[in-house]
mmCIF file of C-alpha atoms and ligand atoms in Angstrom:
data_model
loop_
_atom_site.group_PDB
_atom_site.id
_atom_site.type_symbol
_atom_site.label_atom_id
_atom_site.label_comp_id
_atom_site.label_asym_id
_atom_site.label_seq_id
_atom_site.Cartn_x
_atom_site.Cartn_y
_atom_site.Cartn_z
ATOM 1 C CA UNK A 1 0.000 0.000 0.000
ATOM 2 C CA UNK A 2 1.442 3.359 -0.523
ATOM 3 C CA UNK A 3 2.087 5.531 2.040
ATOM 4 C CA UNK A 4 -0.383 8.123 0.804
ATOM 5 C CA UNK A 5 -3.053 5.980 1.094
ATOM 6 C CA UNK A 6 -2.049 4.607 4.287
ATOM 7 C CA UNK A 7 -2.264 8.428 5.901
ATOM 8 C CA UNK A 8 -5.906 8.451 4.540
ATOM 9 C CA UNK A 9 -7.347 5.499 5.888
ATOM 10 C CA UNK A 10 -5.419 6.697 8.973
ATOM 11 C CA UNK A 11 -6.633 10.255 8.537
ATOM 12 C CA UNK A 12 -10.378 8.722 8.039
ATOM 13 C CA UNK A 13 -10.564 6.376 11.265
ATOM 14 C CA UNK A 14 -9.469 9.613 13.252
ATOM 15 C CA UNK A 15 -12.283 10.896 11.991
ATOM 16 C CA UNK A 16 -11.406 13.360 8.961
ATOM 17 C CA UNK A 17 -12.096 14.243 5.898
ATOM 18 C CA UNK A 18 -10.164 13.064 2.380
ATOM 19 C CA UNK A 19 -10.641 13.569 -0.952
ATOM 20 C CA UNK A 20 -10.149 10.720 -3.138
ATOM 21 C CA UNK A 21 -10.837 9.312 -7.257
ATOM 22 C CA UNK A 22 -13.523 7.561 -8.285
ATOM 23 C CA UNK A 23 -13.659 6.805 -11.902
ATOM 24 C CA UNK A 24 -16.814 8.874 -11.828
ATOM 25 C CA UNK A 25 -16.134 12.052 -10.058
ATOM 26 C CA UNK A 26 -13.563 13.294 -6.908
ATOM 27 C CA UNK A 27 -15.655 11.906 -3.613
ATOM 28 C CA UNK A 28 -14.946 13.859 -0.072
ATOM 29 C CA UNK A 29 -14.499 11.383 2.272
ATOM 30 C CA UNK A 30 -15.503 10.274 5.939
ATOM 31 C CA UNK A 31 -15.899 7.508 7.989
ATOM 32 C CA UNK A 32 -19.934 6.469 7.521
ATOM 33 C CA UNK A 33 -20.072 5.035 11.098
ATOM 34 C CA UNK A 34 -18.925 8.012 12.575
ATOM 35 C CA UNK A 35 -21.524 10.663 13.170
ATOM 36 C CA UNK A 36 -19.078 13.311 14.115
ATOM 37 C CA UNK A 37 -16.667 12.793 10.881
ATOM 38 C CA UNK A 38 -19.951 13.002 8.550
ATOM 39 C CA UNK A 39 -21.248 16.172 10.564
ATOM 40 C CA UNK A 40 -17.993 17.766 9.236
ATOM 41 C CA UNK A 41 -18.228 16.401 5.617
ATOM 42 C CA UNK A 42 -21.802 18.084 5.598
ATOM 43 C CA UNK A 43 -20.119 21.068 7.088
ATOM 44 C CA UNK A 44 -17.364 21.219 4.561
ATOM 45 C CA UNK A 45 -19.232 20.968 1.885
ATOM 46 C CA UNK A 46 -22.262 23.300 3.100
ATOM 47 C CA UNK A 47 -24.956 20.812 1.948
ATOM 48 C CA UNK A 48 -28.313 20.010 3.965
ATOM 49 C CA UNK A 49 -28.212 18.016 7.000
ATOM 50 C CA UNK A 50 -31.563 15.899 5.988
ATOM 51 C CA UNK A 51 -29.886 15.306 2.351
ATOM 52 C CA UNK A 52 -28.420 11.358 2.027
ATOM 53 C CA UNK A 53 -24.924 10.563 1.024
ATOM 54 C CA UNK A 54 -23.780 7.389 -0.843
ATOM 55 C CA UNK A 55 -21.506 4.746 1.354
ATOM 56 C CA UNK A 56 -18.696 3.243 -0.907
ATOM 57 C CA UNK A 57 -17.249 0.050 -0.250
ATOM 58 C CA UNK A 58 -14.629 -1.815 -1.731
ATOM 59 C CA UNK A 59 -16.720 -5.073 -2.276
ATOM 60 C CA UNK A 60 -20.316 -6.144 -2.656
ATOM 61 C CA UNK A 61 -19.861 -8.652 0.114
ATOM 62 C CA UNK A 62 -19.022 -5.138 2.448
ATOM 63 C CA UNK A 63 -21.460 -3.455 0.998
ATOM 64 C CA UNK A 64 -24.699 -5.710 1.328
ATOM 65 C CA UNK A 65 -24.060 -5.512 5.248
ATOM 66 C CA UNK A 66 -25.399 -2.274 4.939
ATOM 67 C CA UNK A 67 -28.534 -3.716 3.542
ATOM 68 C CA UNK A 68 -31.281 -5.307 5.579
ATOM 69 C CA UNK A 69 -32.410 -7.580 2.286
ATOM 70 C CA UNK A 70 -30.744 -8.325 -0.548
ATOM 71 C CA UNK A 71 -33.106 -8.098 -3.470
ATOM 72 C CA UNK A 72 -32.032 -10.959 -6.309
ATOM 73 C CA UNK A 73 -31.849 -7.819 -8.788
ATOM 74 C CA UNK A 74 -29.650 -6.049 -6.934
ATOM 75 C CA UNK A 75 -27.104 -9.312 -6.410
ATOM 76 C CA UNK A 76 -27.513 -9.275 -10.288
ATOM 77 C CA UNK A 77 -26.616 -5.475 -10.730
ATOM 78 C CA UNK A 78 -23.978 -5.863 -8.653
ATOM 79 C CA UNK A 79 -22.560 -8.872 -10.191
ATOM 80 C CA UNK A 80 -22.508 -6.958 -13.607
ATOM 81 C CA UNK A 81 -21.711 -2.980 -13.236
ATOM 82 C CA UNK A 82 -19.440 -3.549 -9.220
ATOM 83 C CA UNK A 83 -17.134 -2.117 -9.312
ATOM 84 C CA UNK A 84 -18.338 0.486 -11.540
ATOM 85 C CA UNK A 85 -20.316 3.693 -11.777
ATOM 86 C CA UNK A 86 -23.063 2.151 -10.016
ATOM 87 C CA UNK A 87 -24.988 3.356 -7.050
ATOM 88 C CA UNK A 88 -27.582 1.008 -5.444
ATOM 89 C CA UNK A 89 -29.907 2.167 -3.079
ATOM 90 C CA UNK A 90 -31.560 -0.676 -0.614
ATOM 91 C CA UNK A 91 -33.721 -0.480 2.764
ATOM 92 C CA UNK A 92 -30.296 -0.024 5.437
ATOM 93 C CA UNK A 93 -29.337 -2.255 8.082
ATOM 94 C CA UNK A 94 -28.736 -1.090 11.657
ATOM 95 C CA UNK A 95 -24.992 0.149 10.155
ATOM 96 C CA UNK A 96 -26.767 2.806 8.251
ATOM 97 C CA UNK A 97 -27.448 5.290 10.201
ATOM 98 C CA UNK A 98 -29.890 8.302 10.266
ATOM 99 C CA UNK A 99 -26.888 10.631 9.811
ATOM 100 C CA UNK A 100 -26.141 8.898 6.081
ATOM 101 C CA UNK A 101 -29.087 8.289 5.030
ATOM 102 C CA UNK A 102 -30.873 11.785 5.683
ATOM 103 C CA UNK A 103 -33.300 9.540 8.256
ATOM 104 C CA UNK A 104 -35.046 7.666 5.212
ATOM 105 C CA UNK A 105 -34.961 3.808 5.526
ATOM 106 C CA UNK A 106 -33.010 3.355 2.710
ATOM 107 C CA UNK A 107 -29.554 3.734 2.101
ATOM 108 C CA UNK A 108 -27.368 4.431 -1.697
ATOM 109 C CA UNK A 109 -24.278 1.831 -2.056
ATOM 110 C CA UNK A 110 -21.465 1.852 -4.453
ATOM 111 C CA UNK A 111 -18.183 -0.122 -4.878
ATOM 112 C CA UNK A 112 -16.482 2.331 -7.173
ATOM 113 C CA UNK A 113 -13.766 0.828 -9.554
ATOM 114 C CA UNK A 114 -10.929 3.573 -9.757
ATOM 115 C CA UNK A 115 -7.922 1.261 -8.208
ATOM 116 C CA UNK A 116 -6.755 4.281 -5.302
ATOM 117 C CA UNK A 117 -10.383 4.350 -4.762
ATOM 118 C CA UNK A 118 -10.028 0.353 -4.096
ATOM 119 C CA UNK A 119 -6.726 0.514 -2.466
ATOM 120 C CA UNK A 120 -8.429 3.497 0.038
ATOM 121 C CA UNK A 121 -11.447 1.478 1.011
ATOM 122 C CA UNK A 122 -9.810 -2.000 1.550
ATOM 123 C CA UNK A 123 -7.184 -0.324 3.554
ATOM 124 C CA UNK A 124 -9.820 1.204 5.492
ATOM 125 C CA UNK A 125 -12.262 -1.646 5.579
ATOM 126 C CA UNK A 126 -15.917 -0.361 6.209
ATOM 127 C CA UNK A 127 -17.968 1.698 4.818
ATOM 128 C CA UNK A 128 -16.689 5.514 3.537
ATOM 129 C CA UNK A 129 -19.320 8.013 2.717
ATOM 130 C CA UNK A 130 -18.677 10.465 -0.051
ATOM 131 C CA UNK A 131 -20.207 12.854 -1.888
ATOM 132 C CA UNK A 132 -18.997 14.627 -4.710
ATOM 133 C CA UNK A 133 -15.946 16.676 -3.561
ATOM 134 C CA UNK A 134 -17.599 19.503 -4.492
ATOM 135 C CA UNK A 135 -19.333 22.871 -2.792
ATOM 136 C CA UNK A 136 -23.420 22.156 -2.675
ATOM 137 C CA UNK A 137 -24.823 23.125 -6.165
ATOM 138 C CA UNK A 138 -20.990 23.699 -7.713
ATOM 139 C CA UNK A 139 -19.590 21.251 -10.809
ATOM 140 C CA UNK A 140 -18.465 18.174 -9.564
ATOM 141 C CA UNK A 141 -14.478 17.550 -9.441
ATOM 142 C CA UNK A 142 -12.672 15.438 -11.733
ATOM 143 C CA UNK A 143 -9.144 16.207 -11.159
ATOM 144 C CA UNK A 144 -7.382 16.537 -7.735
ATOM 145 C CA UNK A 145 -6.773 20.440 -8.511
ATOM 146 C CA UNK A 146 -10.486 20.893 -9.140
ATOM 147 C CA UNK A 147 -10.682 19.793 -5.304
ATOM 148 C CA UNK A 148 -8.195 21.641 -4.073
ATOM 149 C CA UNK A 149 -9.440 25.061 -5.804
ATOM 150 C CA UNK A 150 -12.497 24.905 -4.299
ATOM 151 C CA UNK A 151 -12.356 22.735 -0.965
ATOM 152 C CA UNK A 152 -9.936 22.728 2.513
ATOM 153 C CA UNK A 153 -9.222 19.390 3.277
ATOM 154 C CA UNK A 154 -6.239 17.675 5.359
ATOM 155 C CA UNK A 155 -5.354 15.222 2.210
ATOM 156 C CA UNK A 156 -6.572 14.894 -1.788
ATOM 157 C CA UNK A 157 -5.306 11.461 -3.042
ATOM 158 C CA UNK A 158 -4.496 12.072 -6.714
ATOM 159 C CA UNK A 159 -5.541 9.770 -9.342
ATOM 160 C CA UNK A 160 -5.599 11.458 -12.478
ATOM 161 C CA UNK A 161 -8.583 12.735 -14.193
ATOM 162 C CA UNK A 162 -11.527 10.733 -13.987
ATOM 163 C CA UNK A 163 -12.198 8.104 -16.818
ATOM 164 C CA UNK A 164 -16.518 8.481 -16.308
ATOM 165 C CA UNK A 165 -16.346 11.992 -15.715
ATOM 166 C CA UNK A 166 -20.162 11.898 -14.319
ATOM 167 C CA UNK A 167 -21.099 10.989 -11.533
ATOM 168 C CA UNK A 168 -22.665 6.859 -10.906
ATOM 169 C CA UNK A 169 -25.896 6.279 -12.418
ATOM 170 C CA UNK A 170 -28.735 5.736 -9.314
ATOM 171 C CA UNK A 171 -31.254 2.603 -9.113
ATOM 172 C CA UNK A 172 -33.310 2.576 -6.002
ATOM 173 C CA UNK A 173 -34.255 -1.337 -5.499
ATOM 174 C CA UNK A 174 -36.008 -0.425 -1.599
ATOM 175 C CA UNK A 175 -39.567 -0.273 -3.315
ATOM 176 C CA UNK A 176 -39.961 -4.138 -4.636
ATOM 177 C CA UNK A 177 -38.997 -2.059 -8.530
ATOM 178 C CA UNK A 178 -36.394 -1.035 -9.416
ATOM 179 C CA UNK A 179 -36.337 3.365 -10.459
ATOM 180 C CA UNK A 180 -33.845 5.349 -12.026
ATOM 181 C CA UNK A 181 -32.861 8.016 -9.764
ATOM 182 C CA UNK A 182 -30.282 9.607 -11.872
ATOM 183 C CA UNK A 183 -29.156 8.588 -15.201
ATOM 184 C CA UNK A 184 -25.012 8.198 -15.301
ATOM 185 C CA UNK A 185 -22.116 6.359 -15.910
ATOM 186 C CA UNK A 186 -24.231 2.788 -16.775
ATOM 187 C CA UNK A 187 -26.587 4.009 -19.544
ATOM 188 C CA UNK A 188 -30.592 3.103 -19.114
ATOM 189 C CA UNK A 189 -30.128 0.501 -22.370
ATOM 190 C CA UNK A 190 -27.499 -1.578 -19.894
ATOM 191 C CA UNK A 191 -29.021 -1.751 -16.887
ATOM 192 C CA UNK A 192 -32.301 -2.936 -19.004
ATOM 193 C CA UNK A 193 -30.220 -5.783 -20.469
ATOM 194 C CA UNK A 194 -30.784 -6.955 -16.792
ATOM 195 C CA UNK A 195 -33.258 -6.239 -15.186
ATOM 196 C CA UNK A 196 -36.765 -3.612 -16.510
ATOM 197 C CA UNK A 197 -36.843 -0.190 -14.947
ATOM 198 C CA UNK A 198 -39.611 1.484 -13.891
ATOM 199 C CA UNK A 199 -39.733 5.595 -14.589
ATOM 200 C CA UNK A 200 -39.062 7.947 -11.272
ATOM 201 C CA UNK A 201 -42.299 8.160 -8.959
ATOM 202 C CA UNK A 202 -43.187 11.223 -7.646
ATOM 203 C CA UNK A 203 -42.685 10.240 -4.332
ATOM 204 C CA UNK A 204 -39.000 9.096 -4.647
ATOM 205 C CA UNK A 205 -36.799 9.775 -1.747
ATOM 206 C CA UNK A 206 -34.995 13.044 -1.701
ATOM 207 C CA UNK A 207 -31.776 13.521 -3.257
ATOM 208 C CA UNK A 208 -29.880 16.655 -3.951
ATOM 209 C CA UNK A 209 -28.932 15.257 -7.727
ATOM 210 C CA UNK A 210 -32.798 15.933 -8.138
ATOM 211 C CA UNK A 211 -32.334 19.593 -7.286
ATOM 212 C CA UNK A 212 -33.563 21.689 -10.195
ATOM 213 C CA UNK A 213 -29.821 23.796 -10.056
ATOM 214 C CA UNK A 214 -27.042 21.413 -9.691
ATOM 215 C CA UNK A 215 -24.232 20.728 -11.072
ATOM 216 C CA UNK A 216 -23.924 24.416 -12.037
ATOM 217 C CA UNK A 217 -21.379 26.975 -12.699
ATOM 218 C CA UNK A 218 -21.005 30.338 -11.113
ATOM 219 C CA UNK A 219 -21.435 32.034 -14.531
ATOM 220 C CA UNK A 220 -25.217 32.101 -15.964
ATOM 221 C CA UNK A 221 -25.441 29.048 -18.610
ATOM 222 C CA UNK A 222 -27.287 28.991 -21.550
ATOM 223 C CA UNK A 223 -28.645 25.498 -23.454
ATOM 224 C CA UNK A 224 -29.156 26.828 -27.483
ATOM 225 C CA UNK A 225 -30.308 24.163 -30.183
ATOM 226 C CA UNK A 226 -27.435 24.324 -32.867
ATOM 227 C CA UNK A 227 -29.465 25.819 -35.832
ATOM 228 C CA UNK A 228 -29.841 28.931 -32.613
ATOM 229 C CA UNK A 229 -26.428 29.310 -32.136
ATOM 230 C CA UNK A 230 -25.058 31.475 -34.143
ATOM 231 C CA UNK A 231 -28.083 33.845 -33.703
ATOM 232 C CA UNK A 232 -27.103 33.712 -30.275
ATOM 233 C CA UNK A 233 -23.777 34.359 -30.790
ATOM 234 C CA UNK A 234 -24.303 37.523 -33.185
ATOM 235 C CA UNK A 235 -26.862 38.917 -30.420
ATOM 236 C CA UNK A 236 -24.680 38.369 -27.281
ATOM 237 C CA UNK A 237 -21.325 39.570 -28.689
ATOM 238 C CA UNK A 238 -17.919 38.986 -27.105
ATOM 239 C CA UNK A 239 -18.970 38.651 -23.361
ATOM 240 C CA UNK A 240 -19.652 34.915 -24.323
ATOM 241 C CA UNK A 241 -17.548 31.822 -23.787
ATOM 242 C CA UNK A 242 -19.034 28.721 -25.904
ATOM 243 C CA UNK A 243 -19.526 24.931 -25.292
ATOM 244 C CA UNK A 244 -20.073 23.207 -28.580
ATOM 245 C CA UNK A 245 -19.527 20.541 -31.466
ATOM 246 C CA UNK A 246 -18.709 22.811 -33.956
ATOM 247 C CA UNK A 247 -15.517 24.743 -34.854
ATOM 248 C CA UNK A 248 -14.596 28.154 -33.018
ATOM 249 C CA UNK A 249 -16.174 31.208 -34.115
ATOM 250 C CA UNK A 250 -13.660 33.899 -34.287
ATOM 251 C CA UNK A 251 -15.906 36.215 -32.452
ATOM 252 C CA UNK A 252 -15.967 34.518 -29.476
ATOM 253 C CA UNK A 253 -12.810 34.393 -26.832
ATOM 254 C CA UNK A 254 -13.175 31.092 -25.085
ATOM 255 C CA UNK A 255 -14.740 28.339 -26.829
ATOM 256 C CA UNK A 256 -14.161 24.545 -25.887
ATOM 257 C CA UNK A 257 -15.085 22.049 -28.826
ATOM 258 C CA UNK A 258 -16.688 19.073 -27.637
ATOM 259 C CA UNK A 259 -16.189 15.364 -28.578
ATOM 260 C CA UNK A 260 -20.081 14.119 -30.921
ATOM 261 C CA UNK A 261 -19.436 11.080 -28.356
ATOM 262 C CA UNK A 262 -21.704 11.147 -25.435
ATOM 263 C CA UNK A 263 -18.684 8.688 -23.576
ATOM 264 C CA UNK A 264 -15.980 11.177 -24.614
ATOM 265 C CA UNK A 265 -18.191 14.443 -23.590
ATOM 266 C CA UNK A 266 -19.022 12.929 -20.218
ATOM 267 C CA UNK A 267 -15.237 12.708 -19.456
ATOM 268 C CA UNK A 268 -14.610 16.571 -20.534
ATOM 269 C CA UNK A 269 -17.858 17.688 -19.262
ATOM 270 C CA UNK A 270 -17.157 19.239 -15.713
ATOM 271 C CA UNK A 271 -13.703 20.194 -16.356
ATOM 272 C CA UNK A 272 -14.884 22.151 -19.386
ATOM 273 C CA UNK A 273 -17.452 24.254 -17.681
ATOM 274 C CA UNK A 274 -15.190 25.162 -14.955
ATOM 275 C CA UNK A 275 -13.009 26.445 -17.600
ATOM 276 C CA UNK A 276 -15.586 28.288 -19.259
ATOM 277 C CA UNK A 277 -16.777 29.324 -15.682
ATOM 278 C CA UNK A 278 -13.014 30.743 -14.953
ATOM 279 C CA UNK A 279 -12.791 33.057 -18.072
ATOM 280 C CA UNK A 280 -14.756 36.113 -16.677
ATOM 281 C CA UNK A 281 -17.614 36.136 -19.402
ATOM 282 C CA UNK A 282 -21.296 37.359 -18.691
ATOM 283 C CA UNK A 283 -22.977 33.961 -20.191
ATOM 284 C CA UNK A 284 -21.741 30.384 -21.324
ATOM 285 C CA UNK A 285 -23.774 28.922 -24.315
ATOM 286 C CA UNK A 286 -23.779 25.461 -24.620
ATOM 287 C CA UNK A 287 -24.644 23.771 -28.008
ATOM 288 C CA UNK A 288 -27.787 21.216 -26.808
ATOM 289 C CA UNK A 289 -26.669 17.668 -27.731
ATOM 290 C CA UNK A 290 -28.946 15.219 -29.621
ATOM 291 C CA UNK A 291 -32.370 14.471 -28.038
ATOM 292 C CA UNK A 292 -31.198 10.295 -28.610
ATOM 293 C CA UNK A 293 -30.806 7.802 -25.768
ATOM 294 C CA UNK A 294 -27.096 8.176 -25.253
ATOM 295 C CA UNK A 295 -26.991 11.505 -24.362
ATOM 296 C CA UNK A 296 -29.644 11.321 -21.576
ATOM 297 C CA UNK A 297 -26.982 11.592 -18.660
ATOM 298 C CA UNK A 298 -24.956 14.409 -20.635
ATOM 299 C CA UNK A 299 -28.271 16.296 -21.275
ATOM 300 C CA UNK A 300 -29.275 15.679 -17.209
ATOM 301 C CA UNK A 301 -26.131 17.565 -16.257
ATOM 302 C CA UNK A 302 -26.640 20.421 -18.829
ATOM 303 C CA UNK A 303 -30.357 20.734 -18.144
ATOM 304 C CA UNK A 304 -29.068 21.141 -14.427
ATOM 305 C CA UNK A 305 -26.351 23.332 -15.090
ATOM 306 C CA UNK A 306 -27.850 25.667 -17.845
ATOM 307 C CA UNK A 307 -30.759 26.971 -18.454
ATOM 308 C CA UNK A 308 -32.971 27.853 -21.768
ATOM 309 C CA UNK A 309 -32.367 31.188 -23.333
ATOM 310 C CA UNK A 310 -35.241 33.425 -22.958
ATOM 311 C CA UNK A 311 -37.385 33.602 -26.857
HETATM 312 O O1 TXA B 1 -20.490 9.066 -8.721
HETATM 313 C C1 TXA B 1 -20.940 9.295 -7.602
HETATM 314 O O2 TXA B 1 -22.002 8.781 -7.192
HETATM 315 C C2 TXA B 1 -20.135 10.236 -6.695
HETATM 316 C C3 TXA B 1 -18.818 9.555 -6.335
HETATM 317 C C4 TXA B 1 -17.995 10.348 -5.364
HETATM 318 O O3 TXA B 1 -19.072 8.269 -5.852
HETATM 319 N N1 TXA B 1 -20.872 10.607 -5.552
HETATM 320 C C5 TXA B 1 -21.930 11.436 -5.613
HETATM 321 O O4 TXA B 1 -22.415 11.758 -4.372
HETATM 322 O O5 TXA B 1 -22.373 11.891 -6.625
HETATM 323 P P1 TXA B 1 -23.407 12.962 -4.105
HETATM 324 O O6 TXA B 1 -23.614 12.945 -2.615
HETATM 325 O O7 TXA B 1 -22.902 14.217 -4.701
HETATM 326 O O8 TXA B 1 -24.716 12.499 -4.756
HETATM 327 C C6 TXA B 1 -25.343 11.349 -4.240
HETATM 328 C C7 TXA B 1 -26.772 11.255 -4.662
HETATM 329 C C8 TXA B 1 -27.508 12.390 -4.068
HETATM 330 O O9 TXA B 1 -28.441 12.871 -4.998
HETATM 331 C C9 TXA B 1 -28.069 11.698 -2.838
HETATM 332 O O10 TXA B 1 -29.060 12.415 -2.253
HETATM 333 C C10 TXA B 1 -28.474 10.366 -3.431
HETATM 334 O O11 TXA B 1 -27.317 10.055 -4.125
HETATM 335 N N2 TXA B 1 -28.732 9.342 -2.424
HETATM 336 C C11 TXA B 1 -27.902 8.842 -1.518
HETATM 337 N N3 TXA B 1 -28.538 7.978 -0.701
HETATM 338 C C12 TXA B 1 -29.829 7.931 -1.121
HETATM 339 C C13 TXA B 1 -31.013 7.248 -0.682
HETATM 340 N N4 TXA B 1 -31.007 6.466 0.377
HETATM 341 N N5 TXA B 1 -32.146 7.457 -1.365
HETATM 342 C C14 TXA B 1 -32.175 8.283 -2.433
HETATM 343 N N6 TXA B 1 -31.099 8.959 -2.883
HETATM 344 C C15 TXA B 1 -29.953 8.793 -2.241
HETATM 345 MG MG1 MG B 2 -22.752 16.080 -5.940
#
């Protein structure tokens, strides 16, 4: 083990906070057993008391002790997508406690993939809960220095930029169905090759990914359809910086072309806007990707971040 990740699971059991990969996003770290270390995670990352965080694990067999019952379709989830970008959420065993799961009886697993994420949790051995090492609301982090520009904390394990780039797709199994809470890293079309979905109830527990604003940038967003953008463009003037497929128009300062592949844009996605958010313009207008199946966790994020321009 290095001796990096050593200091963190050392650093953890004392009961503070690190940041650490995931192949999705950066999570924020802390002990999930320990009220007092998860009090301070909320603290540091000013989010809602009553909102649940996910527990990460480094194996199913850890995991499912945080479960009461096992449904068969989450064993079969879990045997296809863990690790992965995968969250599970299950009715909680006494080990979940009302402090991580925002006192709902259900708690949100995940055995995350990203190999210091792996190395972290095995050396620590229970269960770690971590949001997105973000501020509430803010773009999540995919690089170490996104954490670090935007978050005190006593240790950021570095793992390179995350491969996912988005954070783990949500299935809540606690019901008897099984509902997408938030589209992500394992498209819709995969998790159906397993098991059918059902569509998200009105009722379905609270969770801060389901906040209208979220995942947003300082800087006021704007989604434009592509045949719009130009128009948009020639009416706003140079105070724009530009998200899109196309080339750069030489009118505009800071434009970041994006990959047509949804995989490829999910990767770029947060550490573009921050980018965009850094340059000092009055708006960021981001070319709408297609309205087609693979986009739906791309088009989530923007719909959260940005939102339509004003007719
Ligand atoms: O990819 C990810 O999931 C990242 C990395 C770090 O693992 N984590 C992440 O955590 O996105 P966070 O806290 O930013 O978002 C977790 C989402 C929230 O919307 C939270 O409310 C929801 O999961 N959640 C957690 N437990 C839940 C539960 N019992 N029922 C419903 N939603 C839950
Ligand atoms: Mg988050």
């Amino acid at each position: 083990m290095s001796p990096e990740v050593r200091r963190a699971a050392e650093i953890l059991r004392a009961g503070g906070l690190v940041a650490f990969p995931t192949e999705t996003v950066y999570g924020l770290g802390a002990d999930a057993s320990n009220a007092d270390a998860v009090a301070r995670l909320y603290a540091a990352k000013g989010r809602p008391v009553d909102h649940p965080v996910i527990v990460h694990f480094a194996d199913p067999a850890t995991a499912f002790i945080w479960a009461r019952e096992v449904p068969d379709a989450a064993r079969a989830l879990a045997a296809k997508f863990w690790p992965g970008p995968l969250t599970l959420v299950l009715r909680r065993s006494p080990k979940a406690r009302d402090f991580v799961t925002g006192g709902q009886d259900s708690v949100g697993l995940r055995v995350p993939s990203h190999p210091v994420a792996q190395e972290l949790l095995r050396a620590f051995g229970d269960g770690v809960a971590a949001p997105s090492a973000n501020l509430f609301g803010n773009v999540s982090a995919t690089t170490a220095r996104h954490v670090l520009d935007e978050m005190k904390v006593e240790l950021v394990l570095d793992g390179g930029a995350s491969a996912v780039g988005i954070e783990s797709t949500i299935v809540d199994l606690s019901s008897g169905e099984a509902v997408l809470l938030r589209p992500g890293g394992i498209s819709r079309a995969q998790l159906e090759e397993i098991l059918p979905l059902t569509s998200k109830q009105a009722d379905s527990p609270r969770h801060s990914g389901g906040l209208e604003r979220h995942y947003a940038p300082r800087t006021p967003a704007l989604l434009v359809p592509p045949h719009e953008l130009d128009a948009e463009i020639a009416r706003r003037g140079a105070a724009v910086a530009v998200l899109a497929f196309s080339r750069p128009d030489e009118r505009v300062d800071y434009w970041i072309r994006m990959p047509r592949e949804p995989r490829a844009y999910a990767q770029k996605l947060y550490a573009a806007l921050r980018e965009l958010d850094a340059a000092g313009c009055a708006t960021i207008l981001v070319e709408s990707p297609p309205e087609t199946t693979e986009w739906t966790a791309v088009r989530d994020r923007l719909s959260r971040a940005a939102a339509s321009p004003v007719p």
